[in-house]
PDB file of C-alpha atoms and ligand atoms in Angstrom:
ATOM      1  CA  MET A  26       0.070   0.016  -0.105  1.00 48.00           C
ATOM      2  CA  SER A  27       1.751   3.117  -0.785  1.00 52.00           C
ATOM      3  CA  LEU A  28       0.561   6.366   1.296  1.00 68.00           C
ATOM      4  CA  GLU A  29       0.891   9.648  -0.037  1.00 88.00           C
ATOM      5  CA  ALA A  30       0.492  12.006   2.920  1.00 96.00           C
ATOM      6  CA  THR A  31       2.656  15.015   4.366  1.00 97.00           C
ATOM      7  CA  VAL A  32       2.195  14.071   8.223  1.00 97.00           C
ATOM      8  CA  VAL A  33       2.977  17.462  10.028  1.00 96.00           C
ATOM      9  CA  ASP A  34       4.160  16.058  13.096  1.00 90.00           C
ATOM     10  CA  HIS A  35       5.294  19.374  14.967  1.00 95.00           C
ATOM     11  CA  PRO A  36       5.564  18.504  18.641  1.00 97.00           C
ATOM     12  CA  LEU A  37       2.904  21.159  19.435  1.00 97.00           C
ATOM     13  CA  VAL A  38       0.421  19.617  17.152  1.00 97.00           C
ATOM     14  CA  GLN A  39       0.799  16.282  18.721  1.00 98.00           C
ATOM     15  CA  HIS A  40       0.362  17.517  22.152  1.00 98.00           C
ATOM     16  CA  LYS A  41      -2.859  19.511  21.193  1.00 98.00           C
ATOM     17  CA  LEU A  42      -3.960  16.171  19.088  1.00 98.00           C
ATOM     18  CA  THR A  43      -3.839  14.268  22.327  1.00 98.00           C
ATOM     19  CA  LEU A  44      -5.767  16.302  24.317  1.00 98.00           C
ATOM     20  CA  MET A  45      -8.360  16.371  21.710  1.00 98.00           C
ATOM     21  CA  ARG A  46      -8.334  12.347  21.889  1.00 98.00           C
ATOM     22  CA  ASP A  47      -9.153  12.159  25.301  1.00 98.00           C
ATOM     23  CA  LYS A  48     -12.829  11.733  25.722  1.00 98.00           C
ATOM     24  CA  ASN A  49     -12.996  14.011  28.889  1.00 97.00           C
ATOM     25  CA  THR A  50     -11.950  16.954  26.926  1.00 98.00           C
ATOM     26  CA  PRO A  51     -15.199  19.420  26.967  1.00 98.00           C
ATOM     27  CA  SER A  52     -16.037  20.630  23.507  1.00 98.00           C
ATOM     28  CA  ALA A  53     -15.340  23.920  24.112  1.00 98.00           C
ATOM     29  CA  VAL A  54     -11.800  23.209  24.893  1.00 98.00           C
ATOM     30  CA  PHE A  55     -11.785  20.478  22.018  1.00 98.00           C
ATOM     31  CA  ARG A  56     -12.902  23.438  19.726  1.00 98.00           C
ATOM     32  CA  GLN A  57     -10.316  25.734  20.607  1.00 98.00           C
ATOM     33  CA  LEU A  58      -7.874  22.773  20.097  1.00 98.00           C
ATOM     34  CA  LEU A  59      -8.783  22.428  16.801  1.00 98.00           C
ATOM     35  CA  ARG A  60      -8.557  25.846  16.013  1.00 98.00           C
ATOM     36  CA  GLU A  61      -5.080  26.329  17.129  1.00 98.00           C
ATOM     37  CA  ILE A  62      -3.951  23.177  15.399  1.00 98.00           C
ATOM     38  CA  SER A  63      -5.462  24.520  12.183  1.00 98.00           C
ATOM     39  CA  THR A  64      -3.197  27.631  12.301  1.00 97.00           C
ATOM     40  CA  LEU A  65      -0.131  25.209  12.590  1.00 97.00           C
ATOM     41  CA  LEU A  66      -1.440  22.996   9.787  1.00 97.00           C
ATOM     42  CA  THR A  67      -1.969  25.668   7.440  1.00 97.00           C
ATOM     43  CA  TYR A  68       1.477  27.314   8.000  1.00 96.00           C
ATOM     44  CA  GLU A  69       3.158  23.834   6.730  1.00 96.00           C
ATOM     45  CA  VAL A  70       0.665  23.609   3.888  1.00 97.00           C
ATOM     46  CA  LEU A  71       1.337  27.047   2.665  1.00 97.00           C
ATOM     47  CA  ARG A  72       4.839  26.602   2.468  1.00 95.00           C
ATOM     48  CA  ASP A  73       5.098  26.819  -1.090  1.00 94.00           C
ATOM     49  CA  LEU A  74       2.833  29.737  -1.827  1.00 95.00           C
ATOM     50  CA  PRO A  75       4.503  31.731  -4.915  1.00 95.00           C
ATOM     51  CA  LEU A  76       6.030  35.024  -4.033  1.00 97.00           C
ATOM     52  CA  THR A  77       6.345  37.852  -6.386  1.00 97.00           C
ATOM     53  CA  THR A  78       8.049  41.124  -5.171  1.00 98.00           C
ATOM     54  CA  LYS A  79       6.721  45.027  -5.102  1.00 98.00           C
ATOM     55  CA  LYS A  80       8.354  48.086  -4.510  1.00 98.00           C
ATOM     56  CA  ILE A  81       8.099  49.755  -0.845  1.00 98.00           C
ATOM     57  CA  GLN A  82       9.790  52.350   0.864  1.00 98.00           C
ATOM     58  CA  THR A  83      11.008  51.681   4.033  1.00 98.00           C
ATOM     59  CA  PRO A  84      12.275  54.345   6.639  1.00 98.00           C
ATOM     60  CA  MET A  85      15.522  53.690   5.116  1.00 98.00           C
ATOM     61  CA  GLU A  86      15.412  53.325   1.337  1.00 98.00           C
ATOM     62  CA  GLU A  87      13.434  51.366  -0.963  1.00 98.00           C
ATOM     63  CA  MET A  88      13.350  48.109  -1.767  1.00 98.00           C
ATOM     64  CA  ASP A  89      11.725  44.950  -3.739  1.00 98.00           C
ATOM     65  CA  ALA A  90       9.813  43.074  -0.718  1.00 98.00           C
ATOM     66  CA  PRO A  91       8.245  39.802  -1.288  1.00 97.00           C
ATOM     67  CA  VAL A  92       4.724  39.899  -1.214  1.00 96.00           C
ATOM     68  CA  LEU A  93       1.874  36.841  -2.113  1.00 94.00           C
ATOM     69  CA  ALA A  94       1.593  35.927  -5.675  1.00 94.00           C
ATOM     70  CA  GLY A  95      -1.660  35.368  -7.582  1.00 87.00           C
ATOM     71  CA  LYS A  96      -5.310  35.492  -6.576  1.00 87.00           C
ATOM     72  CA  LYS A  97      -6.088  34.715  -3.102  1.00 88.00           C
ATOM     73  CA  LEU A  98      -6.590  31.768  -2.200  1.00 96.00           C
ATOM     74  CA  VAL A  99      -9.907  29.716  -1.070  1.00 98.00           C
ATOM     75  CA  PHE A 100     -10.590  27.750   1.743  1.00 98.00           C
ATOM     76  CA  VAL A 101     -13.138  25.236   1.536  1.00 98.00           C
ATOM     77  CA  SER A 102     -15.054  23.579   4.426  1.00 98.00           C
ATOM     78  CA  ILE A 103     -16.602  20.261   4.360  1.00 98.00           C
ATOM     79  CA  LEU A 104     -19.591  20.618   6.528  1.00 97.00           C
ATOM     80  CA  ARG A 105     -19.796  20.090   9.244  1.00 95.00           C
ATOM     81  CA  ALA A 106     -16.908  19.511  11.010  1.00 97.00           C
ATOM     82  CA  GLY A 107     -14.656  21.253   8.526  1.00 98.00           C
ATOM     83  CA  ASN A 108     -15.809  24.399  10.023  1.00 97.00           C
ATOM     84  CA  GLY A 109     -13.822  23.457  13.023  1.00 97.00           C
ATOM     85  CA  LEU A 110     -10.873  23.956  10.954  1.00 98.00           C
ATOM     86  CA  LEU A 111     -11.662  27.181   9.185  1.00 97.00           C
ATOM     87  CA  ASP A 112     -11.244  29.900  11.768  1.00 95.00           C
ATOM     88  CA  GLY A 113      -7.536  29.118  12.647  1.00 97.00           C
ATOM     89  CA  MET A 114      -6.951  28.951   8.867  1.00 97.00           C
ATOM     90  CA  LEU A 115      -8.403  32.428   8.355  1.00 97.00           C
ATOM     91  CA  ASP A 116      -6.359  33.984  11.445  1.00 95.00           C
ATOM     92  CA  LEU A 117      -3.634  33.233   9.306  1.00 95.00           C
ATOM     93  CA  VAL A 118      -4.980  34.147   6.045  1.00 95.00           C
ATOM     94  CA  PRO A 119      -7.694  36.559   6.937  1.00 95.00           C
ATOM     95  CA  SER A 120      -8.161  37.528   3.107  1.00 94.00           C
ATOM     96  CA  ALA A 121      -8.875  34.252   1.982  1.00 96.00           C
ATOM     97  CA  ARG A 122     -12.185  33.580   0.177  1.00 97.00           C
ATOM     98  CA  VAL A 123     -14.448  30.783   2.231  1.00 98.00           C
ATOM     99  CA  GLY A 124     -16.432  27.974   0.089  1.00 98.00           C
ATOM    100  CA  HIS A 125     -18.599  25.009   1.567  1.00 98.00           C
ATOM    101  CA  VAL A 126     -19.321  22.165   0.747  1.00 98.00           C
ATOM    102  CA  GLY A 127     -21.908  19.960   2.512  1.00 97.00           C
ATOM    103  CA  LEU A 128     -21.686  16.411   3.035  1.00 94.00           C
ATOM    104  CA  TYR A 129     -23.373  14.087   5.841  1.00 91.00           C
ATOM    105  CA  ARG A 130     -21.975  10.350   5.689  1.00 87.00           C
ATOM    106  CA  ASP A 131     -24.907   8.092   5.470  1.00 91.00           C
ATOM    107  CA  PRO A 132     -24.368   5.583   9.236  1.00 88.00           C
ATOM    108  CA  VAL A 133     -24.945   2.065   7.066  1.00 91.00           C
ATOM    109  CA  THR A 134     -23.764   2.621   3.715  1.00 92.00           C
ATOM    110  CA  LEU A 135     -20.729   5.419   4.802  1.00 90.00           C
ATOM    111  CA  THR A 136     -21.472   7.067   1.041  1.00 93.00           C
ATOM    112  CA  PRO A 137     -21.722  10.803   1.652  1.00 94.00           C
ATOM    113  CA  VAL A 138     -25.129  12.744   0.616  1.00 94.00           C
ATOM    114  CA  GLU A 139     -24.595  16.217  -0.378  1.00 95.00           C
ATOM    115  CA  TYR A 140     -26.980  18.856   0.849  1.00 96.00           C
ATOM    116  CA  TYR A 141     -25.186  22.371   0.082  1.00 97.00           C
ATOM    117  CA  MET A 142     -22.479  23.973  -2.254  1.00 97.00           C
ATOM    118  CA  LYS A 143     -21.411  27.289  -2.394  1.00 98.00           C
ATOM    119  CA  VAL A 144     -17.845  28.295  -3.606  1.00 98.00           C
ATOM    120  CA  PRO A 145     -16.633  31.505  -5.289  1.00 97.00           C
ATOM    121  CA  GLU A 146     -17.116  31.767  -9.031  1.00 96.00           C
ATOM    122  CA  ASP A 147     -13.606  31.720  -9.861  1.00 96.00           C
ATOM    123  CA  ILE A 148     -12.356  29.063  -7.997  1.00 97.00           C
ATOM    124  CA  GLY A 149     -10.578  27.836 -10.995  1.00 97.00           C
ATOM    125  CA  ASP A 150      -7.970  30.800 -10.810  1.00 95.00           C
ATOM    126  CA  ARG A 151      -7.499  30.252  -7.464  1.00 96.00           C
ATOM    127  CA  LEU A 152      -5.347  27.479  -5.025  1.00 97.00           C
ATOM    128  CA  ALA A 153      -8.202  25.657  -3.428  1.00 98.00           C
ATOM    129  CA  ILE A 154      -7.828  24.148   0.108  1.00 98.00           C
ATOM    130  CA  ALA A 155     -10.570  21.383   0.980  1.00 98.00           C
ATOM    131  CA  VAL A 156     -10.876  20.758   4.878  1.00 98.00           C
ATOM    132  CA  ASP A 157     -12.598  18.414   6.947  1.00 98.00           C
ATOM    133  CA  PRO A 158     -10.737  17.097  10.211  1.00 98.00           C
ATOM    134  CA  MET A 159     -11.457  13.153   9.502  1.00 98.00           C
ATOM    135  CA  LEU A 160     -10.155  11.173   6.540  1.00 98.00           C
ATOM    136  CA  ALA A 161     -11.835   7.832   7.360  1.00 97.00           C
ATOM    137  CA  THR A 162     -13.271   6.011   4.318  1.00 96.00           C
ATOM    138  CA  ALA A 163     -12.290   9.017   2.289  1.00 97.00           C
ATOM    139  CA  ASN A 164     -15.810   9.043   0.402  1.00 96.00           C
ATOM    140  CA  SER A 165     -16.593  12.214   1.851  1.00 96.00           C
ATOM    141  CA  ALA A 166     -13.096  13.821   0.863  1.00 98.00           C
ATOM    142  CA  SER A 167     -13.291  12.157  -2.209  1.00 97.00           C
ATOM    143  CA  ALA A 168     -17.001  13.386  -3.274  1.00 97.00           C
ATOM    144  CA  ALA A 169     -15.935  17.215  -2.048  1.00 98.00           C
ATOM    145  CA  LEU A 170     -13.029  17.234  -4.407  1.00 98.00           C
ATOM    146  CA  THR A 171     -14.926  15.776  -7.210  1.00 98.00           C
ATOM    147  CA  ARG A 172     -17.456  18.340  -6.860  1.00 97.00           C
ATOM    148  CA  LEU A 173     -14.784  21.090  -6.542  1.00 98.00           C
ATOM    149  CA  LYS A 174     -13.202  19.674  -9.914  1.00 98.00           C
ATOM    150  CA  GLU A 175     -16.781  19.822 -11.688  1.00 97.00           C
ATOM    151  CA  VAL A 176     -16.983  23.423 -10.703  1.00 97.00           C
ATOM    152  CA  GLY A 177     -13.792  24.324 -12.103  1.00 97.00           C
ATOM    153  CA  ALA A 178     -10.834  24.004  -9.707  1.00 98.00           C
ATOM    154  CA  LYS A 179      -7.843  22.872 -10.751  1.00 97.00           C
ATOM    155  CA  ASN A 180      -5.378  23.594  -8.168  1.00 97.00           C
ATOM    156  CA  LEU A 181      -6.180  21.667  -5.073  1.00 98.00           C
ATOM    157  CA  LYS A 182      -4.771  20.444  -1.904  1.00 98.00           C
ATOM    158  CA  PHE A 183      -6.613  18.605   1.133  1.00 98.00           C
ATOM    159  CA  VAL A 184      -6.188  18.961   4.704  1.00 98.00           C
ATOM    160  CA  SER A 185      -7.248  16.658   7.480  1.00 98.00           C
ATOM    161  CA  LEU A 186      -6.244  16.605  11.331  1.00 98.00           C
ATOM    162  CA  LEU A 187      -6.992  12.681  11.549  1.00 98.00           C
ATOM    163  CA  SER A 188      -6.353  10.204   8.801  1.00 98.00           C
ATOM    164  CA  ALA A 189      -6.817   6.225   8.499  1.00 98.00           C
ATOM    165  CA  PRO A 190      -4.445   4.669   6.160  1.00 97.00           C
ATOM    166  CA  GLU A 191      -7.708   3.300   4.171  1.00 97.00           C
ATOM    167  CA  GLY A 192      -8.382   6.947   3.453  1.00 98.00           C
ATOM    168  CA  ILE A 193      -5.189   8.083   2.322  1.00 98.00           C
ATOM    169  CA  GLU A 194      -4.723   4.942   0.023  1.00 97.00           C
ATOM    170  CA  ALA A 195      -8.531   5.620  -1.195  1.00 97.00           C
ATOM    171  CA  LEU A 196      -8.115   9.741  -1.682  1.00 98.00           C
ATOM    172  CA  SER A 197      -4.626   9.272  -3.570  1.00 97.00           C
ATOM    173  CA  SER A 198      -5.896   6.709  -5.792  1.00 96.00           C
ATOM    174  CA  ALA A 199      -9.319   8.713  -6.424  1.00 97.00           C
ATOM    175  CA  HIS A 200      -7.252  12.116  -6.782  1.00 98.00           C
ATOM    176  CA  PRO A 201      -3.634  11.366  -7.289  1.00 97.00           C
ATOM    177  CA  ASP A 202      -3.316  15.471  -8.416  1.00 97.00           C
ATOM    178  CA  VAL A 203      -4.679  16.524  -4.562  1.00 98.00           C
ATOM    179  CA  PRO A 204      -1.884  16.838  -1.867  1.00 97.00           C
ATOM    180  CA  ILE A 205      -3.296  15.484   1.125  1.00 98.00           C
ATOM    181  CA  TYR A 206      -1.765  16.833   4.601  1.00 98.00           C
ATOM    182  CA  THR A 207      -2.968  15.324   8.344  1.00 98.00           C
ATOM    183  CA  ALA A 208      -1.534  16.314  11.650  1.00 98.00           C
ATOM    184  CA  ALA A 209      -1.523  12.358  12.192  1.00 97.00           C
ATOM    185  CA  LEU A 210      -2.143   8.921  10.553  1.00 97.00           C
ATOM    186  CA  ASP A 211      -3.772   6.173  12.873  1.00 98.00           C
ATOM    187  CA  SER A 212      -4.231   2.480  12.979  1.00 97.00           C
ATOM    188  CA  HIS A 213      -7.091   1.583  11.356  1.00 97.00           C
ATOM    189  CA  LEU A 214     -10.808   1.655  10.678  1.00 98.00           C
ATOM    190  CA  ASN A 215     -13.608  -0.065  12.816  1.00 97.00           C
ATOM    191  CA  ASP A 216     -16.517  -2.113  11.443  1.00 95.00           C
ATOM    192  CA  HIS A 217     -18.485   1.338  11.598  1.00 93.00           C
ATOM    193  CA  GLY A 218     -15.810   3.191   9.548  1.00 95.00           C
ATOM    194  CA  TYR A 219     -14.518   4.888  12.474  1.00 97.00           C
ATOM    195  CA  ILE A 220     -10.841   5.875  13.080  1.00 98.00           C
ATOM    196  CA  VAL A 221      -9.175   4.027  15.744  1.00 98.00           C
ATOM    197  CA  PRO A 222      -7.462   4.883  18.005  1.00 98.00           C
ATOM    198  CA  GLY A 223      -9.139   8.058  16.834  1.00 98.00           C
ATOM    199  CA  LEU A 224     -11.023  10.858  18.514  1.00 98.00           C
ATOM    200  CA  GLY A 225     -14.630   9.608  17.781  1.00 98.00           C
ATOM    201  CA  ASP A 226     -17.510  11.780  15.924  1.00 97.00           C
ATOM    202  CA  ALA A 227     -15.486  15.256  15.179  1.00 97.00           C
ATOM    203  CA  GLY A 228     -18.727  17.069  14.698  1.00 97.00           C
ATOM    204  CA  ASP A 229     -20.467  15.926  17.835  1.00 97.00           C
ATOM    205  CA  ARG A 230     -17.415  16.269  20.014  1.00 98.00           C
ATOM    206  CA  MET A 231     -17.085  19.787  18.420  1.00 97.00           C
ATOM    207  CA  TYR A 232     -20.944  20.849  18.836  1.00 96.00           C
ATOM    208  CA  GLY A 233     -21.956  18.381  21.799  1.00 95.00           C
ATOM    209  CA  THR A 234     -24.530  16.787  19.693  1.00 95.00           C
ATOM    210  CA  LYS A 235     -24.066  13.369  21.411  1.00 88.00           C
TER     211      LYS A 235
HETATM  212  C1  PRP B 497     -17.296  13.049   9.531  1.00 62.73           C
HETATM  213  C2  PRP B 497     -16.139  13.638   8.925  1.00 62.73           C
HETATM  214  C3  PRP B 497     -15.894  13.423   7.339  1.00 62.73           C
HETATM  215  C4  PRP B 497     -16.368  12.187   7.551  1.00 62.73           C
HETATM  216  C5  PRP B 497     -15.371  11.044   7.101  1.00 62.73           C
HETATM  217  O1  PRP B 497     -18.424  13.372   8.800  1.00 62.73           O
HETATM  218  O2  PRP B 497     -16.373  15.100   9.555  1.00 62.73           O
HETATM  219  O3  PRP B 497     -16.556  14.610   6.541  1.00 62.73           O
HETATM  220  O4  PRP B 497     -17.208  11.862   8.363  1.00 62.73           O
HETATM  221  O5  PRP B 497     -15.725   9.721   6.864  1.00 62.73           O
HETATM  222  P1  PRP B 497     -15.418   9.383   5.002  1.00 62.73           P
HETATM  223  O6  PRP B 497     -13.705   9.275   5.229  1.00 62.73           O
HETATM  224  O7  PRP B 497     -15.658   7.869   6.054  1.00 62.73           O
HETATM  225  O8  PRP B 497     -16.324   9.755   4.510  1.00 62.73           O
HETATM  226  P2  PRP B 497     -20.017  13.327   9.356  1.00 62.73           P
HETATM  227  O9  PRP B 497     -20.667  12.449   8.051  1.00 62.73           O
HETATM  228  O10 PRP B 497     -19.934  12.687  10.873  1.00 62.73           O
HETATM  229  O11 PRP B 497     -20.844  14.665   9.002  1.00 62.73           O
HETATM  230  P3  PRP B 497     -20.449  16.112   9.893  1.00 62.73           P
HETATM  231  O12 PRP B 497     -19.371  16.723   9.703  1.00 62.73           O
HETATM  232  O13 PRP B 497     -21.927  16.723   9.726  1.00 62.73           O
HETATM  233  O14 PRP B 497     -20.745  15.573  11.708  1.00 62.73           O
HETATM  234  N1  URA B 498     -16.029  10.556  11.174  1.00 62.73           N
HETATM  235  C1  URA B 498     -15.737  11.051  12.570  1.00 62.73           C
HETATM  236  O1  URA B 498     -15.910  11.978  12.813  1.00 62.73           O
HETATM  237  N2  URA B 498     -15.011  10.403  13.097  1.00 62.73           N
HETATM  238  C2  URA B 498     -14.106   8.949  12.307  1.00 62.73           C
HETATM  239  O2  URA B 498     -13.747   8.074  13.120  1.00 62.73           O
HETATM  240  C3  URA B 498     -14.649   8.631  11.122  1.00 62.73           C
HETATM  241  C4  URA B 498     -15.677   9.523  10.413  1.00 62.73           C
END
């Protein structure tokens, strides 16, 4: 099995992730930790953003100073749990555009059901970063990336918090052009498609719905 993903194993990320995994961590703390980790992940994911230069005047002299090149990027949240990563990303790139793909995973068939889609019209001209904390079977992520390509996205990355090896394998074979970033690669999926050891249901833990 070939596993194509960048694992962001910075000690701060790993420490915060351990706190998130703990079943006794309350929702408010869980959300705050997710926000903090997403900022750290974003820093790594955007490491290769292209730069150009512009002339500015410092108090000392004129210089050609580096600035980000191209159109502003787009963060795409895969609802609902993807929203937990958004604010931390926007803390780092406040001018980014935001898209949403609403999907939930049918608990029996584990297939994704789409209920919402809204992204910038010119997504094809921008780097689009799709985010969802959990990459389990990858059915949801794969469907979201397919939809984003259908509406024109050409330059995509996918960011998750936790991934199963099965999900990385499935997503990289369905979308070999999309680099995957994750904070941890866990052991396996259980019979219900949950990541083990994982952290449980990300949406429920964020919003206290179970
Ligand atoms: C969770 C998670 C992913 C999906 C991962 O969402 O946020 O979207 O499951 O599983 P997969 O890789 O097997 O598709 P869920 O369907 O629970 O919806 P929610 O975000 O609305 O809670
Ligand atoms: N969705 C989750 O929220 N958690 C898992 O472990 C798998 C899918």
